[in-house]
Coordinates of C-alpha atoms in Angstrom, one line a residue:
M1 CA 214.9 -119.6 193.5
I2 CA 215.7 -122.0 190.8
P3 CA 218.4 -120.5 188.6
A4 CA 218.2 -119.5 185.2
A5 CA 220.2 -122.4 183.7
A6 CA 217.9 -125.2 185.4
R7 CA 214.6 -123.5 184.3
G8 CA 214.9 -124.8 180.9
T9 CA 215.2 -123.0 177.3
T10 CA 212.8 -121.5 175.0
T11 CA 213.3 -122.4 171.2
V12 CA 211.7 -120.3 168.7
S13 CA 211.2 -121.9 165.4
A14 CA 212.0 -120.5 162.0
R15 CA 208.4 -120.6 160.9
A16 CA 207.3 -118.5 163.9
V17 CA 210.3 -116.0 163.4
A18 CA 209.1 -115.7 159.7
R19 CA 205.6 -115.0 160.7
I20 CA 206.7 -112.5 163.2
A21 CA 208.7 -110.8 160.4
Q22 CA 205.9 -110.9 158.2
Q23 CA 203.5 -109.2 160.5
A24 CA 206.3 -106.5 161.5
A25 CA 206.6 -105.6 157.8
T26 CA 202.8 -105.1 157.6
E27 CA 203.0 -102.7 160.7
T28 CA 204.9 -100.1 158.3
P29 CA 203.0 -97.9 156.1
N30 CA 205.4 -98.6 153.1
A31 CA 204.4 -102.2 152.7
V32 CA 202.0 -102.7 149.4
G33 CA 200.1 -105.8 148.9
T34 CA 200.7 -109.3 150.1
V35 CA 203.6 -109.7 152.4
R36 CA 205.5 -113.0 152.6
G37 CA 208.5 -113.8 154.9
T38 CA 211.1 -116.5 155.6
A39 CA 213.6 -117.1 158.3
T40 CA 216.7 -119.2 159.4
V41 CA 217.5 -119.5 162.9
R42 CA 221.1 -120.5 164.0
G43 CA 221.2 -120.6 167.9
Q44 CA 220.4 -117.0 169.1
R45 CA 220.8 -115.7 165.5
A46 CA 218.2 -115.3 162.9
E47 CA 218.4 -114.4 159.2
V48 CA 215.1 -112.9 157.9
S49 CA 213.9 -112.3 154.3
V50 CA 210.7 -110.4 153.4
R51 CA 208.9 -110.0 150.1
L52 CA 206.6 -107.2 149.6
G53 CA 205.8 -104.4 147.4
L54 CA 206.6 -100.6 147.7
P55 CA 204.7 -97.4 146.7
W56 CA 206.1 -95.8 143.5
P57 CA 207.3 -93.0 142.7
A58 CA 209.0 -92.4 146.0
D59 CA 212.4 -92.4 147.7
L60 CA 213.0 -96.3 147.3
G61 CA 216.1 -96.3 149.5
R62 CA 214.4 -94.4 152.2
R63 CA 211.2 -96.3 152.4
A64 CA 213.0 -99.6 152.1
G65 CA 215.5 -98.8 154.9
E66 CA 212.6 -97.9 157.1
V67 CA 210.9 -101.3 156.6
Q68 CA 214.4 -103.0 157.1
R69 CA 214.9 -101.4 160.3
H70 CA 211.6 -102.0 161.7
V71 CA 211.5 -105.6 160.8
A72 CA 214.9 -106.1 162.3
S73 CA 214.1 -104.4 165.7
R74 CA 210.7 -105.8 165.9
T75 CA 211.7 -109.3 165.2
G76 CA 214.4 -109.1 167.7
E77 CA 212.3 -107.6 170.3
L78 CA 209.4 -110.2 170.1
T79 CA 211.7 -113.3 169.7
G80 CA 214.8 -112.3 171.8
L81 CA 216.9 -113.4 168.8
S82 CA 219.8 -111.3 167.2
V83 CA 218.6 -110.6 163.7
R84 CA 221.8 -111.0 161.7
V85 CA 220.3 -110.4 158.2
A86 CA 217.3 -108.6 157.2
R87 CA 216.7 -108.8 153.4
L88 CA 214.2 -107.1 151.7
R89 CA 212.8 -108.3 148.2
V90 CA 210.7 -105.8 146.4
I91 CA 208.5 -107.8 144.2
R92 CA 206.3 -105.2 142.8
L93 CA 206.3 -101.2 142.6
Q94 CA 202.8 -99.7 142.9
R95 CA 201.9 -96.5 141.2
P96 CA 199.1 -94.2 142.7
T97 CA 195.7 -94.8 141.4
G98 CA 195.0 -91.0 140.4
G99 CA 196.5 -87.7 140.5
T100 CA 199.3 -86.1 139.1
V101 CA 202.7 -88.2 139.4
V102 CA 205.7 -86.5 140.5
F103 CA 209.0 -88.7 140.3
E104 CA 211.4 -88.3 143.0
K105 CA 215.1 -89.1 142.9
T106 CA 216.1 -92.2 144.7
T107 CA 218.9 -91.5 147.1
A108 CA 220.0 -94.8 148.8
P109 CA 221.9 -94.4 152.3
A110 CA 225.5 -95.0 152.7
A111 CA 226.9 -98.4 152.9
R112 CA 228.9 -97.6 155.9
G113 CA 232.1 -99.1 155.3
R114 CA 230.6 -102.4 154.1
R115 CA 231.0 -103.7 150.3
V116 CA 227.6 -103.7 148.7
P117 CA 226.9 -107.3 147.3
R118 CA 226.5 -107.3 143.4
R119 CA 224.0 -110.0 143.6
W120 CA 222.0 -112.1 146.3
W121 CA 223.3 -115.6 146.6
S122 CA 221.0 -118.5 146.5
A123 CA 220.9 -120.8 149.4
R124 CA 220.9 -124.0 146.9
A125 CA 218.6 -125.8 149.3
T126 CA 217.1 -128.4 146.9
P127 CA 220.6 -129.8 145.4
V128 CA 222.1 -129.7 148.8
V129 CA 219.1 -131.6 150.4
G130 CA 219.2 -134.1 147.7
A131 CA 222.8 -134.8 147.8
A132 CA 222.9 -135.0 151.6
L133 CA 219.8 -137.4 151.4
L134 CA 221.5 -139.7 149.1
G135 CA 224.7 -139.7 151.0
A136 CA 222.8 -140.4 154.2
A137 CA 220.9 -143.2 152.8
A138 CA 224.0 -145.0 151.3
A139 CA 226.0 -144.4 154.6
G140 CA 222.9 -145.6 156.6
L141 CA 222.5 -148.9 154.7
L142 CA 226.0 -149.7 154.9
T143 CA 226.3 -149.1 158.7
A144 CA 223.2 -151.1 159.3
D145 CA 224.6 -154.1 157.4
M146 CA 228.0 -153.8 159.2
A147 CA 226.3 -153.5 162.6
S148 CA 224.2 -156.5 161.9
V149 CA 227.3 -158.6 161.0
H150 CA 229.6 -157.6 163.8
L151 CA 227.1 -157.1 166.6
F152 CA 224.5 -159.9 165.9
G153 CA 226.7 -162.4 163.9
N154 CA 224.2 -162.2 160.8
A155 CA 225.5 -163.0 157.2
P156 CA 226.5 -159.9 155.1
A157 CA 223.5 -158.6 152.9
A158 CA 223.6 -160.0 149.3
W159 CA 223.5 -156.5 147.9
R160 CA 226.9 -155.9 149.7
T161 CA 228.7 -159.0 149.0
G162 CA 227.1 -159.0 145.1
L163 CA 228.5 -155.4 144.8
V164 CA 232.1 -156.4 146.2
D165 CA 232.3 -159.3 143.9
R166 CA 231.5 -157.3 140.9
L167 CA 233.8 -154.6 141.8
A168 CA 236.7 -157.2 142.3
A169 CA 236.0 -158.9 139.0
T170 CA 235.4 -155.9 137.0
S171 CA 238.3 -154.1 135.1
P172 CA 238.8 -150.5 135.6
A173 CA 238.6 -150.1 131.7
A174 CA 235.2 -151.7 131.6
G175 CA 232.3 -149.5 130.2
S176 CA 230.2 -149.7 133.2
V177 CA 233.0 -148.4 135.5
T178 CA 233.5 -145.4 133.0
V179 CA 230.0 -144.5 132.9
A180 CA 229.8 -144.6 136.6
A181 CA 232.8 -142.4 137.1
A182 CA 231.7 -140.1 134.4
A183 CA 228.2 -139.7 135.9
L184 CA 229.9 -138.9 139.4
A185 CA 232.3 -136.4 137.8
V186 CA 229.5 -134.6 136.0
A187 CA 227.3 -134.5 139.5
G188 CA 230.3 -133.3 141.2
L189 CA 231.1 -130.4 138.4
W190 CA 227.4 -129.6 138.7
L191 CA 227.6 -129.1 142.5
L192 CA 230.8 -127.2 142.2
L193 CA 229.1 -124.9 139.6
L194 CA 226.1 -124.3 141.9
A195 CA 228.4 -123.5 144.8
C196 CA 230.5 -120.9 142.8
T197 CA 227.5 -119.0 141.2
P198 CA 225.2 -116.8 142.8
G199 CA 222.0 -117.8 141.2
L200 CA 218.8 -115.9 141.7
R201 CA 219.3 -114.1 138.2
R202 CA 215.8 -112.5 138.4
R203 CA 216.8 -110.3 141.3
Y204 CA 218.9 -106.9 141.1
V205 CA 220.6 -105.7 144.1
V206 CA 219.9 -101.8 144.9
A207 CA 223.0 -100.0 145.6
G208 CA 223.9 -98.3 148.9
F209 CA 223.2 -101.1 151.3
G210 CA 225.7 -103.2 153.1
A211 CA 226.2 -106.8 152.9
G212 CA 224.1 -107.6 156.2
R213 CA 221.1 -105.7 154.9
S214 CA 220.3 -105.5 151.3
I215 CA 217.3 -104.7 148.9
A216 CA 216.8 -106.4 145.8
L217 CA 214.3 -105.5 143.0
D218 CA 212.7 -108.4 140.8
R219 CA 212.9 -108.1 137.1
A220 CA 209.1 -107.9 136.9
A221 CA 209.4 -104.6 139.0
V222 CA 211.9 -103.2 137.0
A223 CA 210.2 -103.9 133.6
S224 CA 206.9 -102.5 135.0
E225 CA 208.6 -99.1 136.1
V226 CA 210.4 -98.7 132.6
R227 CA 207.0 -99.6 130.9
D228 CA 205.1 -97.0 132.9
R229 CA 207.7 -94.4 132.4
V230 CA 207.9 -95.0 128.6
L231 CA 204.1 -94.9 128.4
D232 CA 204.2 -91.3 129.6
T233 CA 206.0 -90.3 126.5
D234 CA 203.8 -88.3 123.9
G235 CA 202.8 -90.4 121.0
I236 CA 203.7 -93.7 122.4
D237 CA 200.8 -96.2 122.2
S238 CA 202.2 -99.7 123.5
V239 CA 205.2 -100.7 125.2
R240 CA 206.7 -104.2 125.8
V241 CA 209.7 -104.4 128.0
R242 CA 212.1 -107.4 128.4
V243 CA 214.8 -107.4 131.3
G244 CA 217.8 -109.3 130.9
R245 CA 220.9 -109.8 133.0
R246 CA 222.6 -106.7 131.6
R247 CA 220.4 -105.1 129.3
V248 CA 216.8 -103.8 129.1
R249 CA 214.9 -104.3 125.8
V250 CA 212.1 -102.0 125.1
R251 CA 209.7 -102.3 122.1
A252 CA 207.3 -99.4 121.6
G253 CA 204.6 -98.3 119.2
L254 CA 204.2 -94.8 118.0
A255 CA 200.8 -93.6 117.1
F256 CA 201.6 -90.0 116.2
G257 CA 204.3 -87.4 116.3
D258 CA 208.0 -87.3 115.1
R259 CA 209.9 -90.5 115.1
A260 CA 213.2 -89.1 116.0
A261 CA 211.9 -87.0 118.7
A262 CA 210.0 -89.9 120.2
R263 CA 212.7 -92.0 120.1
E264 CA 214.9 -89.9 122.0
Q265 CA 212.2 -89.1 124.6
A266 CA 211.4 -92.7 125.0
G267 CA 215.0 -93.6 125.6
A268 CA 215.7 -90.9 128.0
A269 CA 212.4 -92.1 130.0
A270 CA 214.0 -95.6 130.2
R271 CA 217.3 -94.5 131.2
E272 CA 215.9 -92.2 133.8
A273 CA 213.6 -95.1 135.4
L274 CA 216.5 -97.3 135.6
A275 CA 218.6 -94.6 137.3
D276 CA 215.7 -94.0 139.8
C277 CA 215.7 -97.8 140.8
G278 CA 219.4 -97.3 141.8
L279 CA 220.5 -100.8 140.9
N280 CA 224.0 -101.7 141.9
R281 CA 224.7 -103.1 138.3
P282 CA 223.6 -100.5 135.5
L283 CA 221.7 -102.0 132.8
R284 CA 221.9 -100.9 129.1
V285 CA 218.8 -99.9 127.2
G286 CA 218.0 -101.2 123.8
L287 CA 215.0 -99.4 122.4
R288 CA 213.1 -100.2 119.1
L289 CA 210.4 -97.8 118.0
R290 CA 208.0 -98.7 115.3
T291 CA 205.0 -96.8 113.9
T292 CA 201.5 -98.2 114.3
S293 CA 199.0 -98.7 111.3
T294 CA 197.2 -95.6 112.3
W295 CA 200.4 -93.4 112.8
D296 CA 200.1 -89.7 111.8
P297 CA 203.3 -87.8 111.9
T298 CA 201.7 -84.7 113.1
P299 CA 200.6 -84.4 116.6
P300 CA 196.9 -83.9 117.3
A301 CA 195.6 -80.2 117.5
P302 CA 194.6 -79.1 120.8
E303 CA 190.8 -79.2 121.6
P304 CA 189.1 -75.8 120.9
A305 CA 187.5 -74.1 123.9
P306 CA 183.6 -74.5 124.3
A307 CA 181.5 -71.6 123.0
G308 CA 181.3 -69.0 125.6
G309 CA 183.9 -71.0 127.7
T310 CA 186.7 -69.3 129.6
V311 CA 190.4 -69.7 129.8
G312 CA 191.3 -69.2 133.5
G313 CA 187.6 -67.9 134.1
T314 CA 188.1 -64.5 132.6
A315 CA 185.8 -64.8 129.5
G316 CA 183.0 -66.4 131.6
E317 CA 183.1 -63.6 134.3
A318 CA 182.8 -61.0 131.6
A319 CA 179.9 -62.9 129.7
G320 CA 177.7 -63.9 132.5
G321 CA 179.6 -63.5 135.8
P322 CA 179.5 -61.1 138.4
A323 CA 181.7 -58.6 136.6
G324 CA 179.7 -58.8 133.4
Q325 CA 176.4 -58.0 135.4
A326 CA 177.8 -55.2 137.1
E327 CA 178.8 -53.5 133.5
R328 CA 175.3 -53.9 132.4
K329 CA 173.9 -52.2 135.4
E330 CA 176.0 -49.2 134.9
S331 CA 175.2 -48.6 131.1
P332 CA 172.0 -46.6 130.5

């Protein structure tokens, strides 16, 4: 029998792991809409990130945790890799199409001794790849020219000798050297800034999850939930929501009713929506309420009951239902 070490190895690409994680997320009833997945494979470990929508209103922490656990276990089972990080990015919160909406309080699971990240960190793939390609190209040209000179006895390349002559004849105080040094310093400071800042400003981390597994809500999902909740306030006709880094700005139009009461109810609805999202960094609410051109300070009167109609079915039964017929039969 051939030993295991001599039978070769099986390598699973990052693209295949991402497709498996994506399929695993669609197997759960909590996934809504189109699911997208990405993955990074390092040896026998994999880091998986999934984008999807979740049903709302619901227990966001519980539903997201179920998706994360299933994606991690299923991906590890099918690939044989250890899923080190399973990130879930919620890009949409979908409300039911009909029926009565009952909002549930979101209770996220405990972090289990690990610090909750304040924000997702970007991989900074574009600047890292660009800097690496530039450095690799410069080093490759210089290495190729030096190998040609020392191994094959060729003359040095004109660009290298010309560059050395210009550098030898140029004073350190020359303008071209100063400009080049300033450009390199700016590029270095830019790379340091990217390395020290998290990026991904349009995502908010949900509290209650550890550093290995985290959930993030997009600004669009937060804005959608706040908008829907404020629209449920009596008298509110239109709502615009803008979500920033630390503040949510709500612009609402009042069609009827008292302004002070509507403002208080709309502000409470917006704060309640943010509390239900369970964000790791609480956001402040700024509300601006203005009346529409057809604003009526008095609420609309309730619609009258139709003639011969019923309230709860009592009057209908007395007029023409079985009870009314029994009374007419008993009378002479």
